[in-house]
Amino acid sequence: MKAADFAYEKPGNLADALALLADPDRDASPLAGGQSLVPMMNFRMAMPDLLVDLGALDELRGIAPGAAGGLTIGAMTRYADLEASELVATHAPLIAMALPHIAHAAIRYRGTIGGSVALADPAAEMPALMLAMDAEIEAQSSQGSRRIRAAEFFTGIYDTALAPGELVTAIHITAAPEGRRFAFYELARRHGDYAMAGVAVAATGTNRADPRIAFFSVSDRPVRAIRAEAALQAGDAEDAMAALDEIDFAGDLNADARTKRHLAGVVLKRALGRL
Amino acid sequence: MSGPLTIFDRPRDYIGQPVPRADTKRLLQGRGTFIDDIQLPRMLHAAFVRSSVAHGVITGIDVAEARALPGVVAVYTGADIAPHVEPYVGVLSHLAGLRSAPQMPLAVGVTRWIGEPLAMIVAQSRAVAEDAAALVTVEIDPLEAVTDMETALDPATPVIHAEMDSNLAWERTVDVGDVDAAFARDDVTVVERRFRFGRHTGVTLETRGAVAAYDPSEDELTFWYSGQAPHMMQFIFAKHLGLPEENVRVVSQDVGGSFGIKIHTYGDEVATALAAKLLGRPVKFVADRMESFLSDIHARDHVVDGRIAVDAEGRVAALAFDDITGIGPFSMYPRTSAIEANQVLNLTGAPYVIGNYRAHAKVVFQNKNMMCQYRAVGHPIAMAVADCLLEDAAHEIGMDVVEIRRRNLIPDDAYPTQSASGMKLDDLSHHKSLETLVETMDYDARRAEHAKLREDGIYRGLGLISMVEVTNPSPMFYGIGGAPIASQDGATIRLDAGGGVHVSSSVTEQGQGTNAILAQIAADVFGVPIARVKVTTGDTRTTPYGGGTWASRGAGIGGEACLQAAQALKEQVLEVAAVILQSAPGKLDIRAGAVVDAEGGAERMTLSDLARTVYYRGNELPADLKPELVATRHYRVTDFPFVFTNCAMAAEVEVDPETGFVQVLNFWAVEDCGRVINPVLVDEQVRGGVVQGIGGALYEECIYDAEGQLQNATMADYLVPMAFEMPDIVVKHVETPTKTSVLGAKGAGEAGTGGAPGAVMNAVNDALRPLGAEIHQMPMTPERILRALGKV
């Protein structure tokens, strides 16, 4: 279980990193925390020609208050840093709620928020959190920078709206309105495993206005439950649970699509109970 | 026991005490020597091309590109290797009718499971070897894969071995009493269940691995391997690679767990030894985790149709079952893949008085990885079938599950006796263990609490198991059937000039603490501080001949050999001391490293003084005194085929009816392994075993698709039990020493794994029963429980 041969570069600044990633003659892959990419390379499921290690790019690290409230989180910010951050606990409580469920401490010391978002594993928590928080993902390439709304970012299994040569550099989380509430619930067979089903929910006030419901590990990508949101907006949690058939449930080794459908209802009910 | 005075007639410092293991610090400081730590000059590295097709004719293997890759030293296919290896067949003569086909290290002509080695690359590094492996092109004409063991014997199913008329490897029936008449009685309640036990595997922390070195000048092969039975492997390499047996040295240094996984003949390891011989250079092979899942033996995979008849008083009138198990395409060599089914036939219901018993097992070939002996061979099936049927029957007739056991367990004063299947039983304590369990777990209070919680929609359950465990086997297990597997073990103890003692033993250390208990026994019996005892195990060149680690025999057999050798050395030393001190052996003793007066304990001379006199200044001794400061003793069990232990266990679980999740809240085990040599080590053996048992009950499964592809060959997808989900495990002991030895120790290594699955299944069904659901399939996954509940 050794990776195929690859070249390795550790650029000292973002411009150099983007230049390396832009080279059309090389199949370059950015290396963030490596918690998914390195195992995939060892299985030879990923065989990049060039690994661009982002570890020296301090400009991609850190958690800062956003310009209009909210937060800007550098893509190379590690889970462990998010866990320790008061800013995250205050302004992005969904992330704080989800972190203890993400793998194990050793992995959280290396894994990064940008790496998880860019990988777009449908079973991972972070992409669904982006949907629930209506976050924007900042992507840069040697051509410039753009912001992509989470709703447009995740396009399929391990698939995103990133263009070749584009790198996720930051996550922008808008300021939550007064009275915004959040809840998170997942069912994993062992603590730290990918969930059998999980959900992140946001809504405002006791009447749960403007709800956003985002599931993970139930389909080929993180999915919002639009009809369930509408039912909840109309004030009927039972209807919300019943409205999940809009989701294209996809089974895995632990649960077939029917079981995913059932468990999605359970996690939603339990999350709403915590909202 | 009556007879001469022994170590147990005097105070002891170590036996029975929680003595810390001597090797702990070394291992925790990273100073262990596992296979991958071994670096030899000119060493090469092996990687294997493995089959990606479950069943097919190999029409071509193109290795030209691989061979041309810089850094590649050799590439071998099955055809290249065949002339150098005598094929092996996994049969034993005492398992009448068992058949298998000749096996070679790399497939020749036909491949029969996904993961089977097809070609071997030997290169300057493992990375280069893997690069080369990716360049090998294999052409296979697929044949229909036989993956479903339940249809493996259907006439329409293709036969895996052309020379056979079916896929049946072995079949056996045990029929005692009049089973049909007992089931036909009109005063009995009959309960029938179909049990499914999933395939799982041992998942050792250190994967399988070996370094082989061959010296052509001496025609000698040295094989360092991560394994359990060096002498068995010595025989196998000698026989199948054509070497004189004494020219093969097998060494097992530190081993990161075995669990029965590392006691078999694996093609990749044989090929590694052969490559070293052909190339005259050391070759290392360390399986990566995916290779481990694909090629380490799997275990279990049984479907059992069982039924029990109980009368109104809860007495078992009859027990009967049919078992089918799939073992992969070959019976594993040399222990065979029929032992697990045989154990199921022999052990089911063995704790109970059962007059009418019929057990039938079919062992079939299939195109999946091979199955063989994993920790608690057959026990999880045997114990779960009997005790789940018994508990279900108790509920059927409205009787408490403890009470029905009290009425059926063999009385503690009934020994010696035998089980329904004819197993000789002695020195067991089922009732005492059960009562200790009931008291320890506060059974009645928990029952009351569960009833109350159920009103709040909380579904908890209790499940018990009363079990036997096969330990300390005699030659009746393997040797009688012609296998090169020793059931006896030996120990050599030597007093060195400095007054220290060296123990060399043929039992082996896999991380379970064998070396520690040998040191405890030697120190106590001979009479030195334990720090003065050094232990060597795992080397065919330097240890006595023996069986190694299997069937929970290290303490019971290796420990007894050590005890006897230490006693013999003590007698020899006292004889010399009596001459030097002008005393008599009977008036002297050895305590704390010195020869002392037996009466009063006054020190007469240190062992170092004595040894230096013998070794350096023999001129001071009478000419007719010929001191031997070394003694060897071997020990085997002669009175019984096996020395059984017993254990009573209970699990408390909570089932979430909405999600199907099961949480094991508490687990209790009352173990009677006879004399406890080191309570810490025994407790951890029990706990580790229970965790593996919970793994089998709730988590672990090798999931194959219909084409024979293993779906979850990674640590992310194959769910081993993790600390976070495990309950506290309370361990208590009842000590009924076996009369077969002075030491009185029985095995303690496998009870947890053997009994926990049935206890957990009983507990889950106890919790599910008020919901009108039941489950008899392991692992009991959330999805399966939701299906049982009709939720999905």
CSV table of N, CA, C and O in Angstrom, one decimal, chain A residues 1-5 41-45 47 100 104 185-197 251-263 265-267 269-270, chain B residues 126-127 130-132 134 288-291 656-661 698-700 703 711-722 724-725 779-783 786-787 790-792:
chain,number,residue,atom,x,y,z
A,1,MET,N,0.8,-1.2,0.0
A,1,MET,CA,0.0,0.0,0.0
A,1,MET,C,0.9,1.2,0.0
A,1,MET,O,1.0,2.0,1.0
A,2,LYS,N,1.6,1.4,-1.1
A,2,LYS,CA,2.4,2.6,-1.2
A,2,LYS,C,1.9,3.4,-2.4
A,2,LYS,O,1.5,2.8,-3.4
A,3,ALA,N,2.0,4.7,-2.3
A,3,ALA,CA,1.5,5.6,-3.3
A,3,ALA,C,2.4,5.4,-4.6
A,3,ALA,O,3.6,5.1,-4.5
A,4,ALA,N,1.8,5.6,-5.7
A,4,ALA,CA,2.5,5.7,-7.0
A,4,ALA,C,3.5,6.9,-6.9
A,4,ALA,O,3.2,7.8,-6.1
A,5,ASP,N,4.5,6.9,-7.7
A,5,ASP,CA,5.4,8.0,-7.7
A,5,ASP,C,4.7,9.3,-8.0
A,5,ASP,O,3.8,9.4,-8.8
A,41,MET,N,-4.2,8.0,-2.1
A,41,MET,CA,-3.0,7.8,-2.9
A,41,MET,C,-2.4,6.4,-2.6
A,41,MET,O,-1.9,5.7,-3.5
A,42,ASN,N,-2.4,6.1,-1.3
A,42,ASN,CA,-1.8,4.8,-0.9
A,42,ASN,C,-2.6,3.6,-1.5
A,42,ASN,O,-2.0,2.6,-1.8
A,43,PHE,N,-3.9,3.8,-1.7
A,43,PHE,CA,-4.7,2.8,-2.4
A,43,PHE,C,-4.6,2.9,-3.9
A,43,PHE,O,-5.2,2.1,-4.6
A,44,ARG,N,-3.9,3.9,-4.3
A,44,ARG,CA,-3.7,4.2,-5.8
A,44,ARG,C,-5.0,4.5,-6.4
A,44,ARG,O,-5.2,4.3,-7.6
A,45,MET,N,-6.0,5.0,-5.6
A,45,MET,CA,-7.2,5.5,-6.2
A,45,MET,C,-7.0,6.9,-6.7
A,45,MET,O,-7.7,7.4,-7.6
A,47,MET,N,-3.8,9.2,-8.1
A,47,MET,CA,-2.4,9.1,-8.5
A,47,MET,C,-1.9,10.4,-9.2
A,47,MET,O,-1.7,10.5,-10.4
A,100,PRO,N,-17.1,17.4,17.3
A,100,PRO,CA,-16.8,16.1,18.1
A,100,PRO,C,-17.2,14.9,17.3
A,100,PRO,O,-16.7,13.8,17.7
A,104,HIS,N,-11.5,11.4,14.6
A,104,HIS,CA,-10.9,11.3,16.0
A,104,HIS,C,-9.9,12.4,16.1
A,104,HIS,O,-9.5,13.0,15.2
A,185,TYR,N,-27.5,16.6,14.2
A,185,TYR,CA,-27.6,15.2,14.8
A,185,TYR,C,-27.1,14.2,13.7
A,185,TYR,O,-27.4,14.4,12.5
A,186,GLU,N,-26.4,13.2,14.2
A,186,GLU,CA,-26.0,12.2,13.2
A,186,GLU,C,-26.0,10.8,13.9
A,186,GLU,O,-25.9,10.7,15.2
A,187,LEU,N,-26.1,9.8,13.1
A,187,LEU,CA,-26.1,8.4,13.6
A,187,LEU,C,-24.9,7.7,13.0
A,187,LEU,O,-24.9,7.5,11.8
A,188,ALA,N,-23.9,7.4,13.8
A,188,ALA,CA,-22.7,6.7,13.3
A,188,ALA,C,-22.6,5.4,14.1
A,188,ALA,O,-22.9,5.4,15.3
A,189,ARG,N,-22.2,4.3,13.4
A,189,ARG,CA,-22.2,3.0,14.1
A,189,ARG,C,-21.1,3.0,15.1
A,189,ARG,O,-21.3,2.4,16.1
A,190,ARG,N,-20.0,3.7,14.9
A,190,ARG,CA,-19.0,3.9,15.9
A,190,ARG,C,-18.7,5.4,16.0
A,190,ARG,O,-18.7,6.0,15.0
A,191,HIS,N,-18.4,5.8,17.2
A,191,HIS,CA,-18.1,7.2,17.3
A,191,HIS,C,-16.9,7.6,16.3
A,191,HIS,O,-15.9,6.9,16.3
A,192,GLY,N,-17.1,8.6,15.6
A,192,GLY,CA,-16.1,9.1,14.7
A,192,GLY,C,-16.2,8.5,13.3
A,192,GLY,O,-15.5,9.0,12.3
A,193,ASP,N,-17.0,7.5,13.1
A,193,ASP,CA,-17.2,7.0,11.7
A,193,ASP,C,-18.0,8.0,10.9
A,193,ASP,O,-18.7,8.8,11.4
A,194,TYR,N,-18.0,7.8,9.6
A,194,TYR,CA,-18.9,8.4,8.7
A,194,TYR,C,-20.3,8.0,9.2
A,194,TYR,O,-20.6,6.8,9.5
A,195,ALA,N,-21.3,8.9,9.1
A,195,ALA,CA,-22.6,8.7,9.6
A,195,ALA,C,-23.4,7.7,8.7
A,195,ALA,O,-23.1,7.7,7.5
A,196,MET,N,-24.4,7.0,9.3
A,196,MET,CA,-25.4,6.3,8.5
A,196,MET,C,-26.3,7.3,7.9
A,196,MET,O,-26.9,7.2,6.8
A,197,ALA,N,-26.6,8.4,8.7
A,197,ALA,CA,-27.4,9.5,8.2
A,197,ALA,C,-27.1,10.7,9.2
A,197,ALA,O,-26.9,10.4,10.4
A,251,GLY,N,-28.0,4.1,-1.0
A,251,GLY,CA,-27.6,3.2,0.0
A,251,GLY,C,-26.0,3.1,0.0
A,251,GLY,O,-25.3,3.4,-0.9
A,252,ASP,N,-25.6,2.5,1.1
A,252,ASP,CA,-24.1,2.1,1.2
A,252,ASP,C,-24.1,0.8,2.0
A,252,ASP,O,-25.1,0.1,2.2
A,253,LEU,N,-22.9,0.4,2.4
A,253,LEU,CA,-22.7,-0.9,3.1
A,253,LEU,C,-23.5,-1.0,4.4
A,253,LEU,O,-23.9,-2.1,4.8
A,254,ASN,N,-23.8,0.1,5.0
A,254,ASN,CA,-24.4,0.1,6.3
A,254,ASN,C,-25.9,0.2,6.3
A,254,ASN,O,-26.6,-0.1,7.2
A,255,ALA,N,-26.4,0.8,5.2
A,255,ALA,CA,-27.8,1.1,5.1
A,255,ALA,C,-28.2,1.2,3.6
A,255,ALA,O,-27.6,1.9,2.9
A,256,ASP,N,-29.3,0.5,3.2
A,256,ASP,CA,-29.8,0.7,1.9
A,256,ASP,C,-30.6,2.0,1.8
A,256,ASP,O,-30.8,2.6,2.8
A,257,ALA,N,-31.1,2.3,0.6
A,257,ALA,CA,-31.8,3.6,0.4
A,257,ALA,C,-33.0,3.7,1.3
A,257,ALA,O,-33.3,4.7,1.9
A,258,ARG,N,-33.7,2.6,1.5
A,258,ARG,CA,-34.9,2.6,2.3
A,258,ARG,C,-34.5,2.9,3.8
A,258,ARG,O,-35.2,3.6,4.5
A,259,THR,N,-33.5,2.2,4.3
A,259,THR,CA,-33.0,2.5,5.6
A,259,THR,C,-32.5,3.9,5.8
A,259,THR,O,-32.8,4.6,6.8
A,260,LYS,N,-31.9,4.5,4.7
A,260,LYS,CA,-31.4,5.9,4.8
A,260,LYS,C,-32.6,6.8,4.9
A,260,LYS,O,-32.6,7.8,5.7
A,261,ARG,N,-33.7,6.5,4.2
A,261,ARG,CA,-34.9,7.3,4.2
A,261,ARG,C,-35.5,7.3,5.6
A,261,ARG,O,-35.8,8.3,6.2
A,262,HIS,N,-35.5,6.1,6.2
A,262,HIS,CA,-36.0,6.0,7.6
A,262,HIS,C,-35.2,6.8,8.6
A,262,HIS,O,-35.7,7.6,9.4
A,263,LEU,N,-33.9,6.6,8.5
A,263,LEU,CA,-33.0,7.2,9.4
A,263,LEU,C,-32.9,8.7,9.2
A,263,LEU,O,-32.7,9.5,10.2
A,265,GLY,N,-35.4,10.6,8.5
A,265,GLY,CA,-36.6,11.0,9.3
A,265,GLY,C,-36.3,11.1,10.8
A,265,GLY,O,-36.6,12.0,11.5
A,266,VAL,N,-35.6,10.0,11.3
A,266,VAL,CA,-35.2,10.0,12.7
A,266,VAL,C,-34.3,11.1,13.1
A,266,VAL,O,-34.5,11.8,14.1
A,267,VAL,N,-33.2,11.3,12.3
A,267,VAL,CA,-32.2,12.4,12.6
A,267,VAL,C,-32.9,13.7,12.5
A,267,VAL,O,-32.6,14.6,13.4
A,269,LYS,N,-36.1,14.5,13.1
A,269,LYS,CA,-36.9,14.6,14.3
A,269,LYS,C,-36.1,14.9,15.5
A,269,LYS,O,-36.4,15.8,16.3
A,270,ARG,N,-34.9,14.2,15.6
A,270,ARG,CA,-34.1,14.5,16.8
A,270,ARG,C,-33.4,15.8,16.8
A,270,ARG,O,-33.3,16.5,17.8
B,126,ARG,N,9.5,-2.0,-1.3
B,126,ARG,CA,8.1,-2.4,-1.4
B,126,ARG,C,7.4,-1.5,-2.4
B,126,ARG,O,6.6,-1.9,-3.2
B,127,ALA,N,7.8,-0.2,-2.4
B,127,ALA,CA,7.1,0.7,-3.3
B,127,ALA,C,7.4,0.3,-4.8
B,127,ALA,O,6.5,0.3,-5.6
B,130,GLU,N,5.4,-2.7,-5.6
B,130,GLU,CA,4.0,-2.4,-5.9
B,130,GLU,C,3.9,-1.7,-7.3
B,130,GLU,O,2.9,-2.0,-8.0
B,131,ASP,N,4.8,-0.8,-7.6
B,131,ASP,CA,4.8,-0.3,-9.0
B,131,ASP,C,4.8,-1.4,-10.0
B,131,ASP,O,4.1,-1.3,-11.0
B,132,ALA,N,5.7,-2.3,-9.8
B,132,ALA,CA,5.8,-3.4,-10.8
B,132,ALA,C,4.6,-4.3,-10.8
B,132,ALA,O,4.1,-4.7,-11.9
B,134,ALA,N,1.6,-3.4,-10.4
B,134,ALA,CA,0.6,-2.7,-11.2
B,134,ALA,C,0.9,-2.8,-12.7
B,134,ALA,O,0.0,-2.6,-13.5
B,288,ASP,N,-0.1,-5.5,3.6
B,288,ASP,CA,-0.7,-4.3,4.0
B,288,ASP,C,-2.1,-4.6,4.4
B,288,ASP,O,-2.6,-5.8,4.4
B,289,ARG,N,-2.8,-3.6,4.9
B,289,ARG,CA,-4.1,-3.9,5.6
B,289,ARG,C,-5.1,-4.5,4.6
B,289,ARG,O,-5.9,-5.4,4.9
B,290,MET,N,-5.1,-4.0,3.4
B,290,MET,CA,-6.0,-4.6,2.4
B,290,MET,C,-5.7,-6.0,2.1
B,290,MET,O,-6.6,-6.9,2.0
B,291,GLU,N,-4.4,-6.3,2.0
B,291,GLU,CA,-4.0,-7.8,1.8
B,291,GLU,C,-4.5,-8.6,3.0
B,291,GLU,O,-4.9,-9.8,2.8
B,656,ASP,N,-32.3,1.0,20.7
B,656,ASP,CA,-33.0,2.2,20.3
B,656,ASP,C,-34.0,1.7,19.1
B,656,ASP,O,-33.5,1.5,18.0
B,657,PRO,N,-35.3,1.6,19.4
B,657,PRO,CA,-36.2,1.0,18.4
B,657,PRO,C,-36.3,1.9,17.2
B,657,PRO,O,-36.8,1.4,16.1
B,658,GLU,N,-36.0,3.2,17.3
B,658,GLU,CA,-36.1,4.1,16.1
B,658,GLU,C,-35.0,3.9,15.2
B,658,GLU,O,-35.1,4.1,14.0
B,659,THR,N,-33.8,3.6,15.7
B,659,THR,CA,-32.6,3.6,14.9
B,659,THR,C,-32.0,2.2,14.7
B,659,THR,O,-31.2,2.0,13.8
B,660,GLY,N,-32.4,1.3,15.5
B,660,GLY,CA,-31.9,0.0,15.5
B,660,GLY,C,-30.5,-0.1,16.2
B,660,GLY,O,-29.8,-1.2,16.1
B,661,PHE,N,-30.0,1.0,16.8
B,661,PHE,CA,-28.7,0.9,17.4
B,661,PHE,C,-28.8,0.2,18.7
B,661,PHE,O,-29.8,0.3,19.5
B,698,LEU,N,-22.0,-7.4,17.0
B,698,LEU,CA,-22.6,-6.2,16.6
B,698,LEU,C,-22.0,-5.5,15.4
B,698,LEU,O,-22.6,-4.7,14.7
B,699,TYR,N,-20.7,-5.7,15.2
B,699,TYR,CA,-20.0,-4.9,14.2
B,699,TYR,C,-19.3,-5.6,13.0
B,699,TYR,O,-19.4,-5.1,11.9
B,700,GLU,N,-18.6,-6.6,13.3
B,700,GLU,CA,-17.6,-7.1,12.3
B,700,GLU,C,-18.2,-8.1,11.3
B,700,GLU,O,-18.9,-9.0,11.7
B,703,ILE,N,-18.0,-8.4,4.2
B,703,ILE,CA,-19.2,-8.3,3.3
B,703,ILE,C,-18.8,-8.6,1.9
B,703,ILE,O,-18.0,-7.9,1.3
B,711,GLN,N,-16.3,-6.3,0.0
B,711,GLN,CA,-16.7,-5.0,-0.2
B,711,GLN,C,-16.1,-4.0,0.8
B,711,GLN,O,-16.1,-2.8,0.6
B,712,ASN,N,-15.6,-4.5,1.9
B,712,ASN,CA,-15.2,-3.6,3.0
B,712,ASN,C,-13.8,-4.0,3.5
B,712,ASN,O,-13.6,-4.1,4.7
B,713,ALA,N,-12.8,-4.1,2.6
B,713,ALA,CA,-11.5,-4.5,3.0
B,713,ALA,C,-10.6,-3.3,3.5
B,713,ALA,O,-9.4,-3.2,3.1
B,714,THR,N,-11.2,-2.4,4.3
B,714,THR,CA,-10.4,-1.3,4.9
B,714,THR,C,-10.8,-1.1,6.3
B,714,THR,O,-11.9,-1.6,6.7
B,715,MET,N,-10.0,-0.5,7.1
B,715,MET,CA,-10.3,-0.3,8.5
B,715,MET,C,-11.5,0.8,8.6
B,715,MET,O,-12.0,0.9,9.7
B,716,ALA,N,-11.8,1.5,7.5
B,716,ALA,CA,-12.9,2.5,7.6
B,716,ALA,C,-14.2,1.7,7.4
B,716,ALA,O,-15.2,2.1,8.0
B,717,ASP,N,-14.2,0.7,6.6
B,717,ASP,CA,-15.4,0.0,6.3
B,717,ASP,C,-15.7,-1.3,7.1
B,717,ASP,O,-16.8,-1.7,7.2
B,718,TYR,N,-14.6,-2.0,7.5
B,718,TYR,CA,-14.8,-3.1,8.3
B,718,TYR,C,-14.7,-2.6,9.8
B,718,TYR,O,-13.7,-2.1,10.2
B,719,LEU,N,-15.8,-2.8,10.5
B,719,LEU,CA,-15.9,-2.2,11.8
B,719,LEU,C,-15.4,-3.0,12.9
B,719,LEU,O,-16.1,-3.9,13.3
B,720,VAL,N,-14.2,-2.8,13.4
B,720,VAL,CA,-13.8,-3.4,14.6
B,720,VAL,C,-14.4,-2.7,15.8
B,720,VAL,O,-14.6,-1.5,15.7
B,721,PRO,N,-14.6,-3.4,16.9
B,721,PRO,CA,-15.1,-2.6,18.0
B,721,PRO,C,-14.1,-1.6,18.6
B,721,PRO,O,-12.9,-2.0,18.6
B,722,MET,N,-14.5,-0.5,18.9
B,722,MET,CA,-13.6,0.6,19.4
B,722,MET,C,-14.0,0.9,20.9
B,722,MET,O,-15.1,0.7,21.3
B,724,PHE,N,-14.7,3.5,22.5
B,724,PHE,CA,-15.8,4.4,22.8
B,724,PHE,C,-17.1,3.6,23.0
B,724,PHE,O,-17.9,4.0,23.8
B,725,GLU,N,-17.3,2.6,22.2
B,725,GLU,CA,-18.6,1.9,22.3
B,725,GLU,C,-18.6,0.8,23.3
B,725,GLU,O,-19.6,0.2,23.5
B,779,PRO,N,-23.5,-10.0,12.4
B,779,PRO,CA,-23.7,-9.0,13.4
B,779,PRO,C,-25.1,-8.4,13.4
B,779,PRO,O,-25.7,-8.3,12.3
B,780,MET,N,-25.5,-8.0,14.6
B,780,MET,CA,-26.9,-7.4,14.7
B,780,MET,C,-26.7,-6.0,14.4
B,780,MET,O,-26.6,-5.1,15.3
B,781,THR,N,-26.8,-5.6,13.1
B,781,THR,CA,-26.5,-4.2,12.7
B,781,THR,C,-27.8,-3.4,12.9
B,781,THR,O,-28.9,-4.0,13.0
B,782,PRO,N,-27.7,-2.1,12.9
B,782,PRO,CA,-28.9,-1.3,13.0
B,782,PRO,C,-29.9,-1.6,11.9
B,782,PRO,O,-31.1,-1.7,12.2
B,783,GLU,N,-29.4,-1.8,10.7
B,783,GLU,CA,-30.4,-2.1,9.6
B,783,GLU,C,-31.1,-3.4,9.8
B,783,GLU,O,-32.3,-3.5,9.6
B,786,LEU,N,-33.7,-2.9,12.5
B,786,LEU,CA,-34.8,-2.1,12.0
B,786,LEU,C,-35.7,-3.0,11.1
B,786,LEU,O,-36.9,-2.9,11.1
B,787,ARG,N,-35.1,-3.9,10.4
B,787,ARG,CA,-35.9,-4.9,9.6
B,787,ARG,C,-36.6,-5.8,10.5
B,787,ARG,O,-37.8,-6.1,10.2
B,790,GLY,N,-39.6,-4.3,11.6
B,790,GLY,CA,-40.5,-3.9,10.5
B,790,GLY,C,-40.5,-2.4,10.2
B,790,GLY,O,-41.4,-1.9,9.6
B,791,LYS,N,-39.4,-1.8,10.6
B,791,LYS,CA,-39.3,-0.3,10.3
B,791,LYS,C,-38.8,0.0,8.9
B,791,LYS,O,-39.1,1.1,8.4
B,792,VAL,N,-38.1,-0.9,8.4
B,792,VAL,CA,-37.6,-0.7,7.0
B,792,VAL,C,-37.8,-2.0,6.2
B,792,VAL,O,-38.0,-3.0,6.7
